[in-house]
Coordinates of C-alpha atoms and ligand atoms in Angstrom, one line a residue:
M1 CA 76.8 -153.0 42.7
N2 CA 77.0 -149.5 44.2
T3 CA 74.6 -148.8 47.1
P4 CA 72.6 -146.0 45.4
T5 CA 71.9 -148.3 42.5
H6 CA 70.5 -150.9 44.9
V7 CA 68.2 -148.3 46.5
M8 CA 66.9 -147.2 43.1
L9 CA 66.5 -150.7 41.6
N10 CA 64.7 -152.0 44.7
A11 CA 62.4 -148.9 44.8
L12 CA 61.4 -149.5 41.2
V13 CA 60.9 -153.3 41.5
L14 CA 59.4 -153.5 45.0
G15 CA 57.9 -150.1 45.8
R16 CA 54.7 -150.6 44.1
G17 CA 51.2 -152.0 44.6
R18 CA 50.6 -153.2 48.2
W19 CA 54.2 -152.4 49.1
L20 CA 53.9 -148.7 48.0
S21 CA 53.8 -147.6 51.6
H22 CA 56.8 -149.7 52.7
W23 CA 59.4 -147.2 51.4
L24 CA 61.4 -147.4 54.7
A25 CA 61.6 -151.2 54.7
I26 CA 62.4 -151.4 51.0
S27 CA 65.1 -148.7 51.2
G28 CA 66.5 -150.1 54.5
G29 CA 66.7 -153.6 53.0
A30 CA 68.4 -152.3 49.9
V31 CA 71.1 -150.7 52.1
A32 CA 71.4 -153.4 54.8
P33 CA 73.8 -155.8 53.1
D34 CA 76.3 -153.0 52.5
L35 CA 76.2 -151.9 56.1
S36 CA 78.8 -154.6 56.8
M37 CA 81.2 -152.7 54.4
V38 CA 80.4 -149.5 56.3
F39 CA 81.3 -151.2 59.6
L40 CA 84.5 -152.6 58.1
F41 CA 85.6 -149.3 56.7
A42 CA 84.7 -147.3 59.8
Y43 CA 86.5 -149.7 62.1
E44 CA 89.6 -150.1 60.0
R45 CA 89.9 -146.4 59.1
V46 CA 88.9 -144.7 62.4
V47 CA 89.8 -147.2 65.1
R48 CA 92.9 -148.9 63.5
G49 CA 94.0 -146.2 61.1
T50 CA 94.4 -148.5 58.2
P51 CA 95.1 -146.7 54.9
E52 CA 92.1 -146.9 52.5
R53 CA 94.0 -148.8 49.8
V54 CA 95.0 -151.5 52.4
I55 CA 91.4 -151.8 53.6
W56 CA 90.1 -152.8 50.2
S57 CA 93.1 -154.8 48.9
T58 CA 93.9 -156.8 52.1
R59 CA 91.7 -156.2 55.2
Y60 CA 88.4 -156.8 53.2
F61 CA 89.6 -160.4 52.5
D62 CA 90.5 -161.1 56.1
P63 CA 88.4 -164.2 57.2
D64 CA 86.9 -162.4 60.2
W65 CA 85.7 -159.5 58.0
Q66 CA 84.5 -161.9 55.3
L67 CA 82.4 -163.6 58.0
V68 CA 80.7 -160.3 58.9
V69 CA 80.1 -159.5 55.2
D70 CA 78.7 -163.0 54.5
L71 CA 76.3 -162.7 57.5
F72 CA 74.8 -159.6 55.9
N73 CA 74.6 -161.2 52.4
S74 CA 73.3 -164.7 53.3
F75 CA 70.3 -166.0 51.3
P76 CA 69.6 -168.7 54.0
L77 CA 69.5 -166.1 56.8
I78 CA 67.5 -163.6 54.7
G79 CA 65.1 -166.5 53.8
L80 CA 64.7 -167.4 57.5
G81 CA 64.0 -163.7 58.4
A82 CA 61.4 -163.6 55.5
L83 CA 59.8 -166.8 56.7
V84 CA 59.4 -165.5 60.3
A85 CA 58.0 -162.2 59.0
W86 CA 55.6 -164.0 56.7
R87 CA 54.4 -166.2 59.6
L88 CA 53.9 -163.2 61.8
R89 CA 52.2 -161.3 59.0
A90 CA 54.7 -158.5 59.5
T91 CA 54.5 -157.1 55.9
A92 CA 57.0 -154.3 56.5
W93 CA 59.6 -156.9 57.6
L94 CA 58.7 -159.1 54.7
A95 CA 59.4 -156.2 52.3
F96 CA 62.7 -155.5 54.1
F97 CA 63.9 -159.1 53.7
A98 CA 62.7 -159.2 50.0
S99 CA 64.7 -156.0 49.4
M100 CA 67.8 -157.6 51.0
A101 CA 67.3 -160.7 48.8
L102 CA 67.0 -158.6 45.7
H103 CA 70.2 -156.7 46.6
C104 CA 72.0 -160.0 47.0
V105 CA 70.7 -161.4 43.7
T106 CA 72.0 -158.4 41.8
D107 CA 75.3 -158.4 43.7
L108 CA 75.8 -162.1 42.8
L109 CA 75.7 -161.2 39.1
V110 CA 78.4 -158.5 39.2
H111 CA 81.0 -159.6 41.8
R112 CA 84.2 -161.6 40.9
E113 CA 87.1 -161.8 43.4
D114 CA 85.0 -159.8 45.8
A115 CA 82.1 -162.2 45.6
H116 CA 80.2 -163.0 48.8
A117 CA 79.4 -166.4 50.1
H118 CA 75.7 -165.9 49.6
F119 CA 74.8 -169.4 50.9
F120 CA 76.6 -169.0 54.3
P121 CA 76.3 -170.7 56.7
L122 CA 75.1 -173.7 54.6
S123 CA 78.0 -173.4 52.2
S124 CA 81.0 -171.3 51.6
W125 CA 80.7 -171.5 47.8
R126 CA 81.0 -168.3 45.9
F127 CA 79.7 -167.6 42.4
I128 CA 82.6 -166.0 40.5
S129 CA 80.7 -163.9 37.9
P130 CA 82.3 -163.2 34.5
V131 CA 81.1 -159.6 35.1
S132 CA 82.5 -157.2 37.7
Y133 CA 80.7 -154.0 38.5
W134 CA 83.9 -152.1 39.0
D135 CA 86.7 -153.8 37.1
P136 CA 87.1 -152.5 33.6
R137 CA 88.8 -155.8 32.5
H138 CA 85.5 -157.6 33.3
Y139 CA 82.9 -155.3 31.8
G140 CA 83.1 -152.7 34.6
W141 CA 83.3 -150.1 31.8
L142 CA 79.8 -151.2 30.8
V143 CA 78.2 -151.8 34.2
G144 CA 79.2 -148.4 35.5
P145 CA 77.4 -146.4 32.8
L146 CA 74.4 -148.9 33.0
E147 CA 74.1 -148.2 36.8
L148 CA 74.2 -144.5 36.1
L149 CA 71.5 -144.9 33.4
L150 CA 69.4 -146.9 35.8
I151 CA 69.7 -144.2 38.5
V152 CA 68.8 -141.3 36.2
G153 CA 66.0 -143.2 34.4
G154 CA 64.7 -144.5 37.8
A155 CA 64.8 -141.0 39.3
L156 CA 62.6 -139.7 36.4
V157 CA 60.1 -142.5 37.1
L158 CA 60.1 -141.8 40.9
F159 CA 59.6 -138.1 40.3
R160 CA 56.3 -138.9 38.7
S161 CA 55.2 -141.0 41.7
E162 CA 52.0 -139.9 43.5
T163 CA 53.7 -140.6 46.8
R164 CA 55.8 -137.7 48.1
V165 CA 58.3 -139.9 49.9
W166 CA 59.2 -141.9 46.8
R167 CA 59.8 -138.6 44.9
R168 CA 62.2 -137.6 47.8
I169 CA 63.9 -141.0 47.6
G170 CA 64.4 -140.5 43.8
R171 CA 66.0 -137.1 44.5
G172 CA 68.1 -138.4 47.4
V173 CA 69.6 -141.2 45.3
L174 CA 70.4 -138.8 42.5
V175 CA 72.1 -136.4 45.0
A176 CA 74.0 -139.3 46.6
T177 CA 75.2 -140.4 43.2
V178 CA 76.5 -137.0 42.3
V179 CA 78.3 -136.7 45.6
F180 CA 79.8 -140.2 45.2
I181 CA 81.0 -139.4 41.6
A182 CA 82.5 -136.1 42.8
F183 CA 84.3 -138.0 45.7
A184 CA 85.5 -140.7 43.3
V185 CA 86.9 -138.1 40.8
T186 CA 88.7 -136.0 43.4
N187 CA 90.0 -138.9 45.5
W188 CA 90.7 -141.8 43.1
A189 CA 91.4 -140.1 39.8
F190 CA 94.6 -138.2 39.1
Ligands
ZN1 ZN1 76.1 -155.2 48.0

Protein backbone atom coordinates (compact mmCIF):
# COMPACT_ATOMS: atom_id res chain seq x y z
CA MET A 1 0.00 0.00 0.00
CA ASN A 2 1.25 3.52 -0.67
CA THR A 3 2.76 5.36 2.30
CA PRO A 4 0.23 8.27 2.43
CA THR A 5 -2.59 5.71 2.62
CA HIS A 6 -0.91 4.10 5.63
CA VAL A 7 -0.58 7.47 7.38
CA MET A 8 -4.27 8.25 6.76
CA LEU A 9 -5.60 4.82 7.72
CA ASN A 10 -3.51 4.66 10.91
CA ALA A 11 -4.57 8.20 11.86
CA LEU A 12 -8.23 7.22 11.50
CA VAL A 13 -7.92 3.88 13.30
CA LEU A 14 -5.41 4.71 16.08
CA GLY A 15 -5.53 8.50 16.50
CA ARG A 16 -8.51 8.60 18.79
CA GLY A 17 -9.44 8.33 22.47
CA ARG A 18 -6.44 8.01 24.77
CA TRP A 19 -4.09 8.04 21.78
CA LEU A 20 -5.41 11.30 20.34
CA SER A 21 -2.27 13.10 21.51
CA HIS A 22 0.12 10.51 20.02
CA TRP A 23 -0.02 11.95 16.50
CA LEU A 24 3.77 11.84 16.09
CA ALA A 25 4.12 8.22 17.24
CA ILE A 26 1.18 7.06 15.10
CA SER A 27 2.34 8.89 11.96
CA GLY A 28 5.94 7.77 12.57
CA GLY A 29 4.88 4.16 12.98
CA ALA A 30 2.80 4.37 9.80
CA VAL A 31 5.85 5.56 7.82
CA ALA A 32 8.57 3.47 9.54
CA PRO A 33 8.22 0.16 7.60
CA ASP A 34 8.57 2.03 4.30
CA LEU A 35 11.77 3.81 5.43
CA SER A 36 13.64 0.65 4.38
CA MET A 37 12.45 1.36 0.82
CA VAL A 38 13.65 4.97 1.12
CA PHE A 39 17.11 3.75 2.21
CA LEU A 40 17.16 1.21 -0.62
CA PHE A 41 16.16 3.78 -3.24
CA ALA A 42 18.49 6.52 -1.95
CA TYR A 43 21.50 4.20 -1.72
CA GLU A 44 20.97 2.52 -5.11
CA ARG A 45 20.06 5.74 -6.94
CA VAL A 46 22.47 8.25 -5.37
CA VAL A 47 25.44 6.15 -4.24
CA ARG A 48 25.46 3.42 -6.91
CA GLY A 49 23.66 5.28 -9.72
CA THR A 50 21.34 2.34 -10.47
CA PRO A 51 18.52 3.21 -12.93
CA GLU A 52 15.12 3.40 -11.26
CA ARG A 53 13.66 0.57 -13.32
CA VAL A 54 16.52 -1.77 -12.29
CA ILE A 55 16.08 -0.83 -8.62
CA TRP A 56 12.49 -2.06 -8.45
CA SER A 57 12.81 -4.97 -10.89
CA THR A 58 16.12 -6.43 -9.69
CA ARG A 59 17.86 -4.74 -6.76
CA TYR A 60 14.72 -4.77 -4.57
CA PHE A 61 14.79 -8.58 -4.70
CA ASP A 62 18.47 -8.82 -3.71
CA PRO A 63 18.72 -10.97 -0.53
CA ASP A 64 20.62 -8.25 1.36
CA TRP A 65 17.98 -5.64 0.62
CA GLN A 66 15.19 -8.11 1.37
CA LEU A 67 16.79 -8.59 4.79
CA VAL A 68 16.68 -4.83 5.44
CA VAL A 69 13.06 -4.61 4.26
CA ASP A 70 12.04 -7.65 6.31
CA LEU A 71 13.65 -6.17 9.45
CA PHE A 72 11.38 -3.13 9.13
CA ASN A 73 8.27 -5.26 8.45
CA SER A 74 8.68 -8.01 11.04
CA PHE A 75 5.73 -8.85 13.29
CA PRO A 76 7.97 -10.64 15.87
CA LEU A 77 10.30 -7.63 16.18
CA ILE A 78 7.41 -5.14 16.28
CA GLY A 79 5.71 -7.34 18.90
CA LEU A 80 8.90 -7.39 20.96
CA GLY A 81 9.13 -3.59 20.77
CA ALA A 82 5.48 -3.27 21.79
CA LEU A 83 6.01 -5.64 24.72
CA VAL A 84 8.96 -3.62 26.03
CA ALA A 85 7.01 -0.35 25.55
CA TRP A 86 4.04 -1.80 27.40
CA ARG A 87 6.22 -3.05 30.29
CA LEU A 88 7.85 0.39 30.58
CA ARG A 89 4.45 2.09 30.30
CA ALA A 90 5.83 4.09 27.38
CA THR A 91 2.47 4.74 25.71
CA ALA A 92 3.88 6.82 22.85
CA TRP A 93 6.16 3.93 21.88
CA LEU A 94 3.29 1.49 22.26
CA ALA A 95 1.27 3.65 19.83
CA PHE A 96 4.29 3.71 17.50
CA PHE A 97 4.63 -0.08 17.40
CA ALA A 98 0.84 -0.55 17.10
CA SER A 99 0.95 1.75 14.08
CA MET A 100 3.83 -0.24 12.55
CA ALA A 101 1.84 -3.46 13.12
CA LEU A 102 -1.26 -2.01 11.43
CA HIS A 103 0.90 -0.94 8.47
CA CYS A 104 2.21 -4.51 8.13
CA VAL A 105 -1.26 -6.09 8.43
CA THR A 106 -2.58 -3.92 5.59
CA ASP A 107 0.56 -4.54 3.48
CA LEU A 108 0.17 -8.30 3.98
CA LEU A 109 -3.25 -8.14 2.31
CA VAL A 110 -2.13 -6.33 -0.87
CA HIS A 111 1.37 -7.61 -1.74
CA ARG A 112 2.11 -10.46 -4.14
CA GLU A 113 5.59 -11.03 -5.60
CA ASP A 114 6.80 -8.07 -3.54
CA ALA A 115 5.44 -9.62 -0.32
CA HIS A 116 7.54 -9.17 2.80
CA ALA A 117 8.61 -11.97 5.13
CA HIS A 118 6.49 -10.55 7.92
CA PHE A 119 7.49 -13.30 10.37
CA PHE A 120 11.25 -12.79 10.03
CA PRO A 121 13.44 -13.87 11.85
CA LEU A 122 11.20 -16.75 13.02
CA SER A 123 10.19 -17.74 9.50
CA SER A 124 10.92 -16.65 5.95
CA TRP A 125 7.36 -17.55 4.87
CA ARG A 126 5.63 -14.96 2.72
CA PHE A 127 1.91 -14.65 2.25
CA ILE A 128 1.28 -14.21 -1.48
CA SER A 129 -1.98 -12.28 -1.56
CA PRO A 130 -4.35 -12.69 -4.51
CA VAL A 131 -4.54 -8.88 -4.44
CA SER A 132 -1.76 -6.46 -5.45
CA TYR A 133 -2.01 -2.77 -4.60
CA TRP A 134 -0.25 -1.78 -7.82
CA ASP A 135 -0.62 -4.59 -10.37
CA PRO A 136 -3.76 -4.12 -12.54
CA ARG A 137 -3.74 -7.85 -13.34
CA HIS A 138 -4.39 -8.53 -9.65
CA TYR A 139 -7.05 -5.98 -8.68
CA GLY A 140 -4.57 -3.07 -8.67
CA TRP A 141 -7.14 -1.20 -10.79
CA LEU A 142 -9.51 -1.47 -7.82
CA VAL A 143 -7.08 -0.94 -4.91
CA GLY A 144 -5.64 2.30 -6.36
CA PRO A 145 -9.01 4.14 -6.50
CA LEU A 146 -9.96 2.69 -3.08
CA GLU A 147 -6.75 4.10 -1.59
CA LEU A 148 -7.57 7.49 -3.12
CA LEU A 149 -11.11 7.31 -1.77
CA LEU A 150 -9.77 6.49 1.70
CA ILE A 151 -7.36 9.44 1.57
CA VAL A 152 -9.98 11.96 0.44
CA GLY A 153 -12.65 10.62 2.82
CA GLY A 154 -10.13 10.39 5.66
CA ALA A 155 -8.94 13.95 5.07
CA LEU A 156 -12.55 15.16 5.33
CA VAL A 157 -12.83 13.34 8.69
CA LEU A 158 -9.51 14.76 9.97
CA PHE A 159 -10.46 18.30 8.88
CA ARG A 160 -13.25 18.12 11.45
CA SER A 161 -10.91 17.02 14.26
CA GLU A 162 -10.74 19.31 17.29
CA THR A 163 -6.99 18.76 17.38
CA ARG A 164 -5.15 21.16 15.13
CA VAL A 165 -2.25 18.83 14.40
CA TRP A 166 -4.59 16.09 13.11
CA ARG A 167 -6.18 18.63 10.75
CA ARG A 168 -2.68 19.46 9.52
CA ILE A 169 -1.85 15.78 9.04
CA GLY A 170 -5.05 15.42 6.96
CA ARG A 171 -3.94 18.32 4.79
CA GLY A 172 -0.35 17.00 4.58
CA VAL A 173 -1.46 13.55 3.39
CA LEU A 174 -3.74 15.11 0.79
CA VAL A 175 -0.93 17.34 -0.53
CA ALA A 176 1.55 14.42 -0.54
CA THR A 177 -0.96 12.36 -2.54
CA VAL A 178 -1.44 15.10 -5.16
CA VAL A 179 2.35 15.50 -5.48
CA PHE A 180 2.78 11.72 -5.78
CA ILE A 181 0.11 11.45 -8.49
CA ALA A 182 1.65 14.38 -10.41
CA PHE A 183 5.08 12.69 -10.15
CA ALA A 184 3.68 9.33 -11.28
CA VAL A 185 1.87 10.86 -14.25
CA THR A 186 4.87 12.87 -15.48
CA ASN A 187 7.50 10.15 -14.84
CA TRP A 188 5.80 6.83 -15.45
CA ALA A 189 3.02 7.53 -17.91
CA PHE A 190 3.64 8.33 -21.55
ZN1 LIG B 1 4.62 -0.84 3.48
